[in-house]
Short mmCIF file of C-alpha atoms in Angstrom, two decimals:
data_model
loop_
_atom_site.label_atom_id
_atom_site.label_comp_id
_atom_site.label_asym_id
_atom_site.label_seq_id
_atom_site.Cartn_x
_atom_site.Cartn_y
_atom_site.Cartn_z
CA MET A 11 100.30 100.62 131.47
CA LEU A 12 98.43 102.48 128.59
CA THR A 13 102.34 102.90 126.65
CA ALA A 14 102.51 99.29 126.98
CA THR A 15 98.77 98.40 125.61
CA ALA A 16 99.86 100.87 122.25
CA ALA A 17 102.82 99.36 121.92
CA ALA A 18 101.17 96.16 122.18
CA THR A 19 98.80 97.05 119.48
CA LEU A 20 101.43 98.53 117.25
CA LEU A 21 103.20 95.13 117.32
CA GLY A 22 100.32 93.20 116.83
CA ALA A 23 99.34 95.46 113.83
CA LEU A 24 102.65 94.87 111.82
CA TRP A 25 102.92 91.37 112.70
CA PHE A 26 100.70 91.35 109.69
CA VAL A 27 101.75 93.60 107.19
CA PRO A 28 103.80 91.61 104.42
CA SER A 29 107.40 92.04 104.39
CA ALA A 30 108.49 93.71 101.06
CA ASN A 31 111.87 91.41 100.14
CA ALA A 32 113.83 92.55 96.80
CA THR A 33 115.68 89.19 97.84
CA SER A 34 115.05 85.82 95.45
CA ASP A 35 115.92 82.35 96.68
CA SER A 36 116.88 81.01 93.36
CA PRO A 37 120.53 82.06 91.62
CA VAL A 38 121.52 85.12 89.14
CA ARG A 39 121.73 84.05 85.79
CA ASP A 40 125.22 85.52 83.76
CA ALA A 41 123.83 86.52 80.48
CA VAL A 42 120.16 88.12 80.08
CA ALA A 43 118.77 87.40 76.25
CA ALA A 44 119.84 89.49 73.49
CA SER A 45 115.43 88.35 71.95
CA PRO A 46 112.96 87.99 74.12
CA SER A 47 111.22 85.24 74.39
CA PRO A 48 108.31 84.13 72.53
CA GLN A 49 106.12 84.54 75.29
CA VAL A 50 106.74 87.86 75.93
CA THR A 51 106.43 88.74 72.62
CA GLU A 52 103.07 86.51 72.77
CA GLN A 53 102.06 89.41 75.87
CA ALA A 54 102.86 91.74 73.94
CA ARG A 55 100.81 91.68 70.97
CA ILE A 56 97.87 90.65 72.86
CA ALA A 57 97.95 93.96 75.40
CA ALA A 58 98.60 95.95 72.58
CA THR A 59 95.12 94.71 71.10
CA THR A 60 93.00 94.91 73.71
CA ALA A 61 94.54 98.48 74.85
CA GLY A 62 93.18 99.78 72.28
CA ASP A 63 90.18 99.00 72.76
CA SER A 64 89.36 99.59 76.63
CA VAL A 65 90.16 103.42 75.96
CA THR A 66 86.32 103.94 76.89
CA GLY A 67 86.24 102.29 79.86
CA THR A 68 87.78 102.92 83.81
CA ARG A 69 90.89 104.79 83.65
CA LEU A 70 94.08 104.04 85.78
CA ALA A 71 94.55 106.54 87.50
CA ASP A 72 90.96 108.75 87.04
CA THR A 73 90.81 111.15 89.47
CA GLY A 74 87.64 112.44 91.02
CA SER A 75 85.93 109.61 90.85
CA PHE A 76 87.15 108.74 94.58
CA ASP A 77 85.68 109.93 97.81
CA THR A 78 88.47 110.96 100.59
CA THR A 79 85.88 112.94 102.29
CA PRO A 80 85.94 109.53 105.03
CA TYR A 81 89.54 109.63 104.94
CA VAL A 82 90.66 112.99 105.73
CA VAL A 83 87.50 113.55 108.34
CA GLY A 84 88.68 110.57 110.32
CA GLY A 85 92.53 111.40 110.17
CA THR A 86 91.45 115.17 111.65
CA LEU A 87 89.46 113.48 114.40
CA CYS A 88 92.78 110.92 115.11
CA LEU A 89 95.02 114.25 115.51
CA THR A 90 92.48 116.21 117.44
CA LEU A 91 92.33 113.22 119.35
CA GLY A 92 96.54 113.13 119.68
CA ALA A 93 96.76 116.82 120.41
CA GLY A 94 93.15 116.33 122.91
CA PHE A 95 95.79 113.65 124.94
CA VAL A 96 99.25 115.71 124.84
CA VAL A 97 97.17 119.06 126.07
CA TYR A 98 95.87 116.44 128.80
CA SER A 99 99.07 114.44 129.73
CA VAL A 100 101.33 118.51 130.24
CA ARG A 101 98.25 119.81 132.20
CA ARG A 102 98.33 117.31 134.74
CA GLU A 103 102.24 117.32 135.08
CA ARG A 104 102.22 121.07 135.75
CA LEU A 105 99.41 121.13 138.38
CA GLY A 106 101.52 118.54 139.94
CA PHE A 107 98.68 115.37 139.78
#
């Protein structure tokens, strides 16, 4: 009964995970434009001007600012709990319960 509950919980949790479909509903274009569109070049100009202004701000992948201690402790506790269940099951099987 515990296995069925765990499986149902896992399937229920996976129900809410978004799918990552790599296909598109629109047809594929045959030819690619040789020069970028005006919108793309405009966005590139805006990105280039704002990139120089934000150098002093928070940067992507800034290491050391994110505290991972709760995740390490939680993962260790879950791993210990799972190992405990395995040991408990093996003991019960060997003792003939």
